[in-house]
Coordinates of C-alpha atoms and ligand atoms in Angstrom, one line a residue:
M1 CA 0.0 0.0 0.0
C2 CA 1.9 3.0 -1.4
G3 CA 5.3 2.4 -2.9
I4 CA 8.3 4.5 -2.1
I5 CA 11.6 4.6 -3.9
G6 CA 14.9 6.4 -3.3
Y7 CA 17.8 6.3 -5.8
C8 CA 21.3 7.8 -5.8
G9 CA 23.9 6.9 -8.4
P10 CA 25.2 7.6 -11.9
G11 CA 22.1 6.3 -13.7
N12 CA 19.4 8.4 -15.2
T13 CA 17.6 9.2 -11.9
V14 CA 14.3 10.3 -13.4
D15 CA 14.0 7.1 -15.6
I16 CA 15.0 4.9 -12.7
L17 CA 12.5 6.5 -10.3
V18 CA 9.7 6.3 -12.8
E19 CA 10.4 2.7 -13.8
A20 CA 10.6 1.7 -10.1
L21 CA 7.2 3.4 -9.5
K22 CA 5.7 1.5 -12.4
R23 CA 6.9 -1.8 -11.0
M24 CA 5.4 -0.8 -7.6
E25 CA 2.2 0.7 -9.1
Y26 CA 0.2 -2.3 -7.9
R27 CA 0.9 -1.1 -4.3
G28 CA -1.2 2.0 -4.9
Y29 CA -2.2 3.9 -8.0
D30 CA -4.2 7.0 -7.4
S31 CA -1.4 9.5 -7.7
A32 CA 2.4 9.6 -8.0
G33 CA 5.3 11.9 -7.8
I34 CA 9.1 12.3 -7.8
A35 CA 11.5 14.7 -6.2
V36 CA 14.9 15.0 -7.9
G37 CA 18.0 16.8 -6.8
D38 CA 21.4 17.7 -8.3
Y39 CA 24.8 18.9 -7.3
T40 CA 23.7 22.6 -7.7
G41 CA 21.4 22.2 -4.7
T42 CA 18.2 22.3 -6.7
L43 CA 15.2 20.1 -5.8
T44 CA 12.5 19.7 -8.3
V45 CA 9.2 18.0 -7.5
V46 CA 6.7 16.8 -10.1
K47 CA 3.5 15.0 -8.9
R48 CA 0.2 14.2 -10.3
K49 CA -3.2 12.6 -9.6
G50 CA -3.6 9.5 -11.7
K51 CA -1.4 6.7 -12.9
I52 CA 2.4 6.7 -13.3
A53 CA 1.7 7.2 -17.1
D54 CA -0.1 10.5 -16.2
L55 CA 2.9 11.6 -14.1
Q56 CA 5.3 10.7 -17.0
K57 CA 3.4 13.1 -19.3
V58 CA 4.2 16.1 -17.0
I59 CA 7.8 15.4 -16.2
P60 CA 9.9 17.9 -18.2
S61 CA 12.2 16.1 -20.6
T62 CA 15.0 18.3 -19.4
L63 CA 14.6 17.2 -15.8
N64 CA 17.6 15.3 -14.5
G65 CA 19.5 14.8 -11.3
S66 CA 21.8 12.5 -9.5
Y67 CA 19.5 11.5 -6.7
G68 CA 15.8 11.5 -5.9
I69 CA 12.8 9.9 -4.3
G70 CA 9.4 8.8 -5.6
H71 CA 6.0 7.7 -4.4
T72 CA 2.9 5.9 -5.7
R73 CA -0.1 6.6 -3.5
W74 CA -3.0 4.7 -2.1
A75 CA -4.8 7.5 -0.3
T76 CA -5.5 7.3 3.4
H77 CA -5.6 11.0 4.6
G78 CA -6.8 13.6 2.1
E79 CA -8.6 13.2 -1.2
V80 CA -6.8 12.1 -4.4
N81 CA -5.4 15.2 -6.0
D82 CA -2.1 16.7 -7.2
I83 CA -1.5 18.5 -3.9
N84 CA -1.9 15.5 -1.7
A85 CA 0.3 13.4 -3.9
H86 CA 3.8 12.8 -2.5
P87 CA 6.7 13.8 -2.3
H88 CA 5.9 16.6 0.3
L89 CA 8.1 19.5 1.0
N90 CA 8.9 21.7 4.0
C91 CA 8.1 25.4 3.9
A92 CA 11.5 26.3 2.3
G93 CA 11.1 23.6 -0.3
D94 CA 14.6 22.2 0.3
I95 CA 13.5 19.0 2.1
A96 CA 11.4 16.4 0.4
I97 CA 9.9 13.2 1.8
A98 CA 7.9 10.2 0.6
H99 CA 6.0 8.2 3.1
N100 CA 4.2 4.9 3.2
G101 CA 2.1 4.2 6.3
I102 CA -0.1 6.3 8.6
I103 CA 1.0 8.9 11.2
E104 CA -1.6 8.5 13.8
N105 CA -0.7 11.6 15.8
Y106 CA -0.3 13.9 12.8
A107 CA -3.2 16.2 13.9
A108 CA -1.4 17.1 17.1
L109 CA 1.9 17.5 15.4
K110 CA 0.4 19.6 12.6
G111 CA -1.4 21.9 15.1
K112 CA 1.9 22.5 16.9
L113 CA 3.8 23.1 13.7
I114 CA 1.2 25.5 12.4
S115 CA 1.4 27.5 15.7
E116 CA 5.1 27.7 15.1
G117 CA 4.5 29.3 11.7
H118 CA 4.7 26.3 9.4
V119 CA 2.4 26.5 6.4
F120 CA 0.9 23.2 5.2
R121 CA 0.0 22.7 1.6
S122 CA -1.7 19.3 1.7
E123 CA -4.3 17.5 3.8
T124 CA -2.1 14.5 4.3
D125 CA -0.7 13.1 7.5
S126 CA 2.7 12.6 5.8
E127 CA 3.5 16.3 5.3
V128 CA 4.2 16.8 9.0
I129 CA 7.3 14.7 8.5
A130 CA 8.9 17.2 6.1
H131 CA 8.1 20.1 8.4
L132 CA 9.5 18.2 11.5
V133 CA 12.7 17.3 9.7
S134 CA 13.2 21.0 8.8
T135 CA 12.7 22.1 12.5
F136 CA 15.4 19.6 13.6
Y137 CA 17.8 20.2 10.7
E138 CA 21.1 21.7 11.7
G139 CA 23.2 20.5 8.8
D140 CA 22.8 16.8 9.4
L141 CA 19.8 15.2 7.6
E142 CA 20.3 11.8 9.2
L143 CA 20.2 13.3 12.7
A144 CA 17.1 15.4 11.8
V145 CA 15.3 12.3 10.6
K146 CA 16.2 10.4 13.7
K147 CA 14.8 13.2 15.9
T148 CA 11.7 13.4 13.8
I149 CA 10.8 9.7 14.0
K150 CA 11.0 9.8 17.8
L151 CA 7.9 12.0 17.6
L152 CA 5.9 9.9 15.2
K153 CA 3.2 7.5 16.3
G154 CA 2.0 5.0 13.7
T155 CA 3.6 3.3 10.8
Y156 CA 6.1 4.5 8.3
G157 CA 8.5 3.7 5.6
I158 CA 10.1 7.1 4.8
V159 CA 12.6 8.4 2.3
C160 CA 13.9 11.9 2.8
I161 CA 16.3 14.2 0.9
H162 CA 17.7 17.6 1.5
A163 CA 18.9 20.0 -1.3
K164 CA 21.9 21.0 0.8
E165 CA 23.1 17.4 1.1
P166 CA 23.1 16.2 -2.5
N167 CA 23.4 12.5 -3.3
K168 CA 22.2 11.4 0.1
I169 CA 18.9 9.8 1.0
V170 CA 17.9 8.9 4.5
G171 CA 15.3 6.2 5.0
A172 CA 13.5 5.0 8.2
R173 CA 11.2 2.1 8.8
N174 CA 8.5 1.3 11.4
G175 CA 5.7 -1.1 10.4
S176 CA 5.9 -0.4 6.6
P177 CA 8.4 -2.2 4.5
L178 CA 11.7 -0.6 3.4
I179 CA 14.4 -2.5 1.6
L180 CA 18.0 -1.3 0.9
G181 CA 19.3 -2.3 -2.5
I182 CA 23.1 -2.4 -2.9
G183 CA 24.3 -1.8 -6.4
N184 CA 27.6 -1.0 -8.0
K185 CA 28.2 2.6 -7.1
E186 CA 24.5 3.1 -6.8
M187 CA 22.1 2.6 -3.9
F188 CA 18.3 2.1 -3.7
L189 CA 15.7 2.3 -1.0
A190 CA 12.3 0.8 -1.9
S191 CA 9.1 -0.7 -0.4
D192 CA 9.4 -3.6 -2.7
V193 CA 12.3 -5.6 -4.3
T194 CA 10.5 -5.4 -7.7
A195 CA 11.5 -1.7 -7.8
M196 CA 15.2 -2.5 -7.9
I197 CA 15.5 -6.0 -9.3
A198 CA 16.6 -4.7 -12.8
Y199 CA 19.7 -3.1 -11.1
T200 CA 20.7 -5.2 -8.1
K201 CA 19.7 -8.4 -6.4
Q202 CA 21.6 -7.6 -3.2
V203 CA 19.4 -6.3 -0.5
I204 CA 19.0 -5.7 3.2
Y205 CA 15.5 -5.9 4.7
L206 CA 15.3 -3.0 7.2
E207 CA 13.7 -3.7 10.5
D208 CA 11.4 -1.6 12.6
G209 CA 13.4 1.3 14.2
N210 CA 16.2 1.1 11.6
V211 CA 17.5 4.3 10.0
V212 CA 19.6 4.1 6.9
T213 CA 21.6 6.7 5.0
I214 CA 22.6 6.0 1.5
T215 CA 25.0 7.6 -0.9
P216 CA 26.3 6.2 -4.3
D217 CA 29.3 4.8 -2.5
G218 CA 27.7 3.0 0.4
Y219 CA 25.3 2.9 3.2
K220 CA 25.1 3.4 7.0
L221 CA 22.5 1.4 8.8
T222 CA 21.7 2.2 12.4
D223 CA 19.1 1.2 14.9
G224 CA 17.9 4.7 15.1
T225 CA 20.5 5.8 17.6
D226 CA 24.3 6.0 16.9
K227 CA 24.6 2.2 16.9
I228 CA 25.8 1.0 13.5
L229 CA 24.2 -2.3 12.5
D230 CA 26.1 -4.9 10.5
R231 CA 23.3 -6.8 8.8
K232 CA 23.5 -9.8 6.5
I233 CA 23.0 -9.0 2.8
D234 CA 20.3 -11.1 1.2
Y235 CA 20.0 -12.2 -2.4
I236 CA 16.8 -11.8 -4.4
S237 CA 16.0 -15.0 -6.3
W238 CA 13.3 -13.5 -8.5
E239 CA 14.2 -12.9 -12.2
L240 CA 13.4 -9.7 -14.0
Q241 CA 11.2 -11.5 -16.6
E242 CA 9.0 -12.8 -13.7
I243 CA 7.9 -9.3 -13.0
E244 CA 7.1 -8.6 -16.7
K245 CA 4.0 -9.6 -18.6
D246 CA 5.9 -12.0 -20.8
G247 CA 3.6 -11.8 -23.8
Y248 CA 0.4 -11.8 -21.8
T249 CA -1.9 -8.8 -22.0
H250 CA -2.4 -8.6 -18.2
F251 CA -0.5 -9.7 -15.2
M252 CA -3.7 -11.4 -13.9
E253 CA -4.0 -13.4 -17.1
K254 CA -0.3 -14.4 -16.9
E255 CA -0.6 -15.4 -13.2
I256 CA -3.7 -17.5 -13.8
F257 CA -1.9 -19.3 -16.6
E258 CA 1.2 -19.8 -14.6
Q259 CA -0.6 -22.0 -12.1
P260 CA 0.6 -25.4 -13.4
E261 CA 4.1 -24.2 -12.9
S262 CA 3.7 -22.2 -9.6
I263 CA 2.0 -25.2 -8.0
K264 CA 4.9 -27.4 -9.0
R265 CA 7.3 -25.0 -7.4
A266 CA 5.2 -25.0 -4.2
M267 CA 5.6 -28.7 -3.9
Q268 CA 9.1 -29.1 -5.2
G269 CA 11.5 -30.8 -2.8
R270 CA 8.8 -31.2 -0.2
I271 CA 7.6 -34.7 -1.0
D272 CA 9.3 -37.5 0.8
K273 CA 8.7 -40.7 -1.2
E274 CA 10.6 -42.9 1.2
Y275 CA 8.1 -42.4 3.9
M276 CA 5.2 -41.1 1.7
T277 CA 5.0 -37.9 3.6
A278 CA 5.9 -34.2 3.3
K279 CA 9.0 -32.4 4.5
F280 CA 9.6 -28.7 5.1
G281 CA 12.9 -27.0 5.8
G282 CA 11.7 -24.0 7.8
L283 CA 9.1 -25.1 10.2
N284 CA 11.6 -25.0 13.1
M285 CA 9.7 -27.8 14.8
T286 CA 10.7 -31.4 15.5
N287 CA 8.4 -34.2 14.8
R288 CA 7.9 -34.6 18.5
E289 CA 6.7 -31.0 18.8
L290 CA 4.4 -31.5 15.8
L291 CA 2.9 -34.6 17.3
A292 CA 2.1 -32.6 20.5
V293 CA 0.0 -30.1 18.5
E294 CA -3.6 -30.6 19.5
R295 CA -5.2 -27.8 17.4
I296 CA -4.5 -25.7 14.4
K297 CA -5.7 -22.2 13.9
I298 CA -5.2 -20.2 10.7
I299 CA -5.4 -16.4 10.5
A300 CA -5.4 -14.4 7.2
A301 CA -7.3 -11.9 5.1
G302 CA -9.1 -12.0 1.8
T303 CA -8.0 -14.7 -0.6
S304 CA -5.4 -16.0 1.8
Y305 CA -8.3 -16.4 4.4
H306 CA -10.2 -18.5 1.8
A307 CA -7.1 -20.7 1.3
G308 CA -7.0 -21.0 5.1
L309 CA -10.6 -22.0 5.3
V310 CA -10.1 -24.8 2.7
A311 CA -7.1 -25.9 4.8
S312 CA -9.1 -26.0 8.0
Y313 CA -11.6 -28.4 6.5
L314 CA -8.8 -30.5 5.1
L315 CA -6.8 -30.7 8.2
E316 CA -9.7 -31.7 10.3
S317 CA -11.1 -34.3 7.8
V318 CA -7.8 -35.8 6.6
A319 CA -5.3 -35.3 9.4
R320 CA -8.0 -35.5 12.1
I321 CA -6.8 -32.6 14.0
P322 CA -9.2 -29.8 15.1
A323 CA -8.6 -26.8 12.9
S324 CA -10.2 -23.5 12.2
A325 CA -9.6 -20.4 10.2
E326 CA -10.4 -16.8 11.2
L327 CA -10.1 -13.4 9.8
A328 CA -6.9 -11.9 11.3
S329 CA -8.6 -8.5 11.6
E330 CA -11.3 -10.0 13.8
L331 CA -9.0 -12.1 15.9
R332 CA -6.7 -9.2 16.9
Y333 CA -9.3 -7.2 18.8
R334 CA -11.3 -9.9 20.5
N335 CA -8.7 -10.8 23.1
P336 CA -8.3 -14.4 21.7
I337 CA -7.6 -17.3 24.1
V338 CA -4.3 -18.9 23.2
E339 CA -4.4 -22.5 24.3
R340 CA -1.4 -24.6 24.9
N341 CA -0.4 -27.0 22.1
T342 CA -2.2 -24.9 19.5
L343 CA -0.3 -24.2 16.4
Y344 CA -1.1 -21.0 14.5
F345 CA -0.5 -20.2 10.8
A346 CA -0.4 -16.6 9.5
V347 CA -1.1 -16.8 5.8
S348 CA -0.2 -13.9 3.5
Q349 CA 0.9 -13.7 -0.1
S350 CA 2.6 -10.3 0.5
G351 CA 3.8 -11.1 4.0
E352 CA 3.0 -7.5 4.8
T353 CA -0.8 -7.4 5.4
A354 CA -1.2 -5.2 8.5
D355 CA -4.3 -7.1 9.8
T356 CA -2.5 -10.4 9.6
L357 CA 0.8 -9.1 10.9
Y358 CA -0.7 -7.3 14.0
A359 CA -2.8 -10.4 14.8
M360 CA 0.3 -12.5 14.6
R361 CA 2.1 -10.1 16.9
E362 CA -0.8 -10.3 19.4
L363 CA -0.7 -14.1 19.3
K364 CA 3.0 -14.2 19.8
R365 CA 2.8 -11.7 22.7
K366 CA 0.4 -14.2 24.3
G367 CA 3.0 -16.9 23.9
A368 CA 1.6 -18.7 20.8
R369 CA 3.8 -20.4 18.2
V370 CA 2.9 -18.8 14.8
L371 CA 4.2 -20.2 11.5
G372 CA 4.0 -18.1 8.4
I373 CA 2.8 -19.2 4.9
C374 CA 4.0 -16.4 2.6
N375 CA 5.2 -15.7 -0.9
V376 CA 7.4 -12.7 -0.6
V377 CA 10.7 -13.8 0.8
G378 CA 12.1 -11.5 3.5
S379 CA 8.7 -9.8 4.1
T380 CA 7.7 -9.0 7.6
I381 CA 5.4 -11.9 8.5
P382 CA 8.0 -14.6 7.7
R383 CA 10.7 -12.6 9.4
E384 CA 8.7 -12.3 12.6
S385 CA 7.1 -15.7 12.6
D386 CA 8.5 -18.7 14.5
G387 CA 9.1 -20.6 11.3
G388 CA 7.1 -21.3 8.2
I389 CA 6.8 -22.2 4.6
Y390 CA 7.3 -20.1 1.5
I391 CA 4.9 -20.9 -1.3
H392 CA 7.4 -19.9 -4.1
S393 CA 4.7 -18.6 -6.5
G394 CA 7.0 -16.0 -7.9
P395 CA 6.0 -12.4 -7.9
E396 CA 2.2 -11.8 -7.9
I397 CA 1.7 -8.4 -9.5
A398 CA -2.0 -8.3 -10.3
V399 CA -3.9 -6.9 -7.4
A400 CA -6.4 -9.8 -7.5
S401 CA -4.6 -12.8 -6.0
T402 CA -4.8 -16.0 -8.1
K403 CA -1.7 -18.2 -8.2
A404 CA -0.9 -17.5 -4.6
F405 CA -4.2 -19.1 -3.7
T406 CA -3.5 -22.4 -5.4
S407 CA 0.1 -22.4 -4.1
Q408 CA -1.1 -21.7 -0.5
L409 CA -3.5 -24.7 -0.9
A410 CA -0.6 -26.9 -2.2
V411 CA 1.5 -26.1 0.8
F412 CA -1.4 -26.7 3.2
Y413 CA -2.2 -30.0 1.4
L414 CA 1.4 -31.1 2.0
F415 CA 1.3 -30.0 5.6
T416 CA -1.9 -32.0 6.0
L417 CA -0.1 -35.0 4.6
L418 CA 2.7 -34.5 7.1
I419 CA 0.4 -34.4 10.1
A420 CA -1.9 -37.1 8.8
R421 CA 1.1 -39.5 8.2
M422 CA 2.1 -38.8 11.9
R423 CA -1.4 -39.8 13.0
D424 CA -3.6 -42.3 11.2
M425 CA -2.9 -42.0 7.5
S426 CA -1.2 -45.2 6.3
Y427 CA 1.8 -45.5 4.0
E428 CA -0.5 -46.6 1.2
M429 CA -2.9 -43.8 1.7
G430 CA 0.0 -41.3 1.8
K431 CA 1.3 -42.7 -1.5
A432 CA -2.1 -42.3 -3.1
F433 CA -2.4 -38.7 -1.7
I434 CA 1.0 -37.9 -3.2
Q435 CA 0.1 -39.4 -6.6
H436 CA -3.0 -37.2 -6.8
L437 CA -1.1 -34.1 -5.7
E438 CA 1.5 -34.8 -8.4
E439 CA -1.2 -34.9 -11.1
L440 CA -2.4 -31.4 -10.2
P441 CA -0.2 -29.3 -12.5
Q442 CA -1.4 -31.3 -15.5
L443 CA -5.0 -31.2 -14.4
I444 CA -4.8 -27.4 -13.8
A445 CA -3.3 -27.1 -17.3
K446 CA -6.3 -29.0 -18.7
T447 CA -8.7 -26.9 -16.7
L448 CA -7.2 -23.8 -18.2
Q449 CA -8.4 -25.0 -21.6
T450 CA -11.9 -23.9 -20.5
N451 CA -10.6 -20.3 -21.1
S452 CA -12.4 -19.6 -24.4
H453 CA -15.7 -21.1 -23.2
V454 CA -15.5 -19.1 -20.0
K455 CA -14.8 -16.0 -22.0
N456 CA -18.0 -16.6 -24.0
L457 CA -19.9 -17.1 -20.7
A458 CA -18.5 -13.8 -19.5
K459 CA -19.8 -12.1 -22.6
K460 CA -23.3 -13.5 -21.9
Y461 CA -23.4 -13.0 -18.1
S462 CA -21.4 -9.8 -17.4
I463 CA -24.6 -7.8 -18.0
Y464 CA -26.1 -9.0 -14.7
P465 CA -25.7 -6.8 -11.6
N466 CA -25.7 -9.6 -9.0
F467 CA -24.3 -13.1 -8.7
L468 CA -24.4 -15.9 -6.1
F469 CA -21.5 -18.3 -5.9
L470 CA -22.5 -21.5 -4.2
G471 CA -20.5 -24.5 -3.0
R472 CA -20.2 -26.9 -0.2
G473 CA -17.6 -28.6 1.9
L474 CA -14.1 -27.9 0.7
N475 CA -15.6 -26.0 -2.2
Y476 CA -17.6 -23.6 0.0
P477 CA -14.5 -21.4 0.5
V478 CA -13.8 -21.6 -3.2
A479 CA -17.3 -20.2 -3.8
L480 CA -16.3 -17.3 -1.4
E481 CA -13.2 -16.8 -3.5
G482 CA -15.1 -16.8 -6.8
A483 CA -17.4 -14.1 -5.5
L484 CA -14.5 -12.1 -4.2
K485 CA -12.7 -12.3 -7.5
L486 CA -15.7 -11.2 -9.4
K487 CA -16.6 -8.2 -7.2
E488 CA -13.0 -6.9 -6.9
I489 CA -12.2 -6.6 -10.5
S490 CA -15.5 -6.5 -12.4
Y491 CA -17.4 -4.5 -9.7
I492 CA -20.3 -6.8 -10.1
H493 CA -22.0 -7.5 -6.8
A494 CA -21.4 -11.1 -5.8
E495 CA -22.0 -13.2 -2.7
G496 CA -20.5 -16.5 -1.8
Y497 CA -22.5 -18.9 0.3
S498 CA -22.7 -22.5 1.2
A499 CA -25.2 -23.9 -1.3
A500 CA -27.1 -25.3 1.7
E501 CA -27.4 -21.9 3.2
I502 CA -29.4 -20.2 0.4
K503 CA -32.7 -21.6 1.8
H504 CA -32.0 -19.6 5.0
G505 CA -32.2 -16.3 3.2
P506 CA -30.3 -15.6 0.0
I507 CA -32.8 -17.6 -2.1
A508 CA -35.0 -14.5 -1.8
L509 CA -32.6 -12.8 -4.2
I510 CA -33.1 -15.3 -6.9
N511 CA -34.9 -14.2 -10.1
E512 CA -34.1 -14.1 -13.7
N513 CA -31.6 -11.3 -13.2
T514 CA -29.5 -13.0 -10.4
P515 CA -27.4 -15.8 -11.9
S516 CA -26.0 -18.4 -9.5
V517 CA -22.6 -20.1 -10.1
F518 CA -22.8 -23.6 -8.6
L519 CA -19.7 -25.7 -7.8
V520 CA -20.7 -29.3 -8.2
P521 CA -17.7 -31.7 -7.8
D522 CA -18.1 -35.4 -7.8
D523 CA -18.1 -35.7 -4.0
M524 CA -20.4 -36.9 -1.3
L525 CA -22.3 -33.6 -1.3
R526 CA -23.0 -33.7 -5.1
E527 CA -26.7 -34.8 -4.8
K528 CA -27.4 -32.2 -2.2
V529 CA -25.9 -29.4 -4.4
I530 CA -27.9 -30.7 -7.3
S531 CA -31.1 -30.3 -5.2
N532 CA -30.1 -26.7 -4.4
M533 CA -29.6 -26.1 -8.1
K534 CA -33.1 -27.3 -8.8
E535 CA -34.5 -25.0 -6.1
V536 CA -32.8 -22.1 -7.9
K537 CA -34.1 -23.2 -11.3
A538 CA -37.6 -23.5 -9.9
R539 CA -37.4 -19.8 -9.1
K540 CA -36.4 -18.8 -12.6
G541 CA -32.8 -18.3 -11.5
K542 CA -30.1 -18.8 -14.1
V543 CA -27.5 -21.4 -13.3
I544 CA -23.9 -21.7 -14.4
A545 CA -22.5 -25.0 -13.1
L546 CA -18.9 -26.1 -12.6
A547 CA -19.1 -29.9 -12.9
V548 CA -16.9 -32.8 -13.6
E549 CA -16.5 -33.9 -17.2
G550 CA -19.3 -36.2 -18.2
D551 CA -21.7 -35.1 -15.6
E552 CA -24.7 -34.9 -17.9
E553 CA -27.2 -34.7 -15.1
V554 CA -25.8 -31.3 -13.9
A555 CA -25.4 -30.1 -17.6
R556 CA -29.1 -30.8 -18.1
I557 CA -30.2 -28.7 -15.1
A558 CA -27.8 -25.8 -15.6
D559 CA -28.2 -23.1 -18.2
D560 CA -24.5 -23.3 -18.8
C561 CA -21.9 -25.7 -17.7
I562 CA -18.1 -25.5 -17.4
F563 CA -16.5 -29.0 -17.2
I564 CA -13.4 -29.6 -15.2
P565 CA -11.3 -32.8 -15.2
S566 CA -12.1 -35.5 -12.8
T567 CA -9.8 -35.9 -9.8
H568 CA -9.8 -37.1 -6.2
E569 CA -12.6 -35.4 -4.3
L570 CA -10.2 -33.6 -2.0
L571 CA -8.5 -31.9 -4.9
Y572 CA -11.4 -30.1 -6.5
P573 CA -10.7 -26.7 -4.9
F574 CA -7.6 -26.4 -7.1
L575 CA -9.6 -27.1 -10.3
M576 CA -12.8 -25.3 -9.3
V577 CA -11.1 -22.0 -8.6
V578 CA -9.4 -21.7 -12.0
P579 CA -12.6 -21.1 -14.2
L580 CA -13.8 -18.7 -11.4
Q581 CA -10.6 -16.7 -11.8
L582 CA -11.0 -16.7 -15.6
F583 CA -14.7 -15.8 -15.3
A584 CA -13.9 -12.7 -13.2
Y585 CA -11.0 -11.8 -15.5
H586 CA -13.2 -11.9 -18.6
C587 CA -16.2 -10.2 -17.0
A588 CA -13.9 -7.3 -16.0
L589 CA -12.5 -7.1 -19.5
E590 CA -16.0 -7.2 -21.0
L591 CA -17.0 -4.3 -18.8
G592 CA -13.8 -2.4 -19.8
H593 CA -12.1 -2.3 -16.4
N594 CA -8.5 -2.3 -15.5
V595 CA -8.1 -5.9 -14.4
D596 CA -4.6 -5.5 -12.9
Q597 CA -5.4 -2.4 -10.9
P598 CA -9.0 -2.4 -9.8
R599 CA -10.4 0.8 -8.4
N600 CA -9.9 1.6 -4.7
L601 CA -7.7 -1.4 -4.1
A602 CA -4.0 -2.0 -3.7
K603 CA -1.8 -5.1 -3.3
S604 CA -0.1 -5.4 0.0
V605 CA -2.6 -3.8 2.4
T606 CA -0.2 -2.3 5.0
V607 CA -2.9 -0.2 6.8
E608 CA -5.5 -1.5 9.2
Ligands
F6R1 C1 -8.0 -10.6 -3.3 C2 -6.8 -10.2 -2.7 C3 -6.9 -9.8 -1.2 C4 -5.7 -10.4 -0.5 C5 -5.7 -9.8 1.0 C6 -4.6 -10.5 1.8 O1 -7.8 -11.0 -4.6 O2 -5.8 -10.1 -3.3 O3 -8.1 -10.1 -0.7 O4 -5.8 -11.7 -0.5 O5 -5.5 -8.4 0.9 O6 -3.4 -10.2 1.2 P1 -2.1 -11.1 1.6 O7 -2.3 -12.5 1.1 O8 -0.9 -10.4 0.9 O9 -2.0 -11.0 3.1

């Protein structure tokens, strides 16, 4: 949520900043800006409401400099306009800052600064930072930033420059990500590694309280006092081509079609065929400790929560261990009871979601063991968790999460196998489970062949204003996910329900203008779901059914049917979700929406 960048070095500063902002645009895209400085002591700020492409149009072609900062915004305080866009300046215009996060005590700070004569231009909380730095500035920007952050309450990733100290950028982090990129005679500070991956793969993930000063020749990392930190340099494994569209029209399309591969990566090296179980390197738990676990609780938000819900059903039914999933945002404030021998999972693609992170901290404070299931290596949740599993999906750029969902599922299925094999799953059953899992990439590839049919259905159905998505058992959370996908990118209102639940209220919505999407796998609940379909048809509701190849009975009842390959009944969530992702994608395109950057949203939701 908001992306910030700082660059100093011999490269073309404006181009590097703009390119970095484009790479981070998925973090926020309502306005953007840059501040560029040069040796003469000039600081030039250009900022605009709109996308980075709109900003590019107003950057003078003559603008150049040797250092600068940039920001792409997801508005929290103050409407979306040119003035509220970052960077923000102090009164004299010689200090510029870009900020990601929320300054909770900004109103009090602003009041005091105004009484001291400071004039504010924007309605943002962030502008106080620029004014505070100027009040503390006595020829040392780093010191002024250190004094400033002592007064800030809330979350921040900050980059700050001063016209009088060319080629220097000071960064500080508390609660919002900030990564130092170490290049050859050039340095970067960014919210996200994607901003710098084209130039360097050597990074240091800043921790809360850290302050870093960069110049083209090096960096100085401190803990916010005078203490210099000597932190390990990490290496980014993502390749540049992974953050490009690679021939696809949209990132979402690319990420949907990557799923046969991303799921393979999630499982790679984690299957133990000697004992027909799963193995993970980073759990930081012995088998004895795992055996002592009596309950599993999963916390997450959005799509990751839906993956957690599927996992909770699976763990309970297959591994026979009590399991539940809960929205992290709800758990945090209800003073949860942490029972002994309960293992928690915090699931997050980005590893930065504030709701999940703060809930995890609350659980850890109470003494819980929390493992992370994340995609972004080095992000905050995996760094603060007691151990965990990376899903290795590769970068997910589209705001709507797709491949992360199926990879989260893959990891949970393997974890279930591990626990089940320690309890009552036999060697032979473990072997069969693994065989089915290994077939998944190929089955997903086959399911992707429904694309053109789904596209035609999107043409036919995207005219409807409301949808119901209905499934049961393991596929109930998939119905929730289908509804979430549709509403977030096509802006069509959609609700996900257990198919059994419609008779308790939602059936009142059924008429010829409210289509229902039914998930009808070949499992023990099939007959019951078919009855629910008939109830909808009896009320003139249109039905799109996702059914297993050859299920003519379902095809006869439904108005339209999408066939998916047959698999083991436990694995249908992987296949059911794919046509739902495609359906949302094509509906959004039909309606002319920006599928990768839907309105009001941002990837990586770092505010509560
Ligand atoms: C939906 C979507 C969001 C995220 C949610 C959690 O397509 O992307 O609902 O799933 O914001 O994000 P992570 O997984 O990064 O914690």
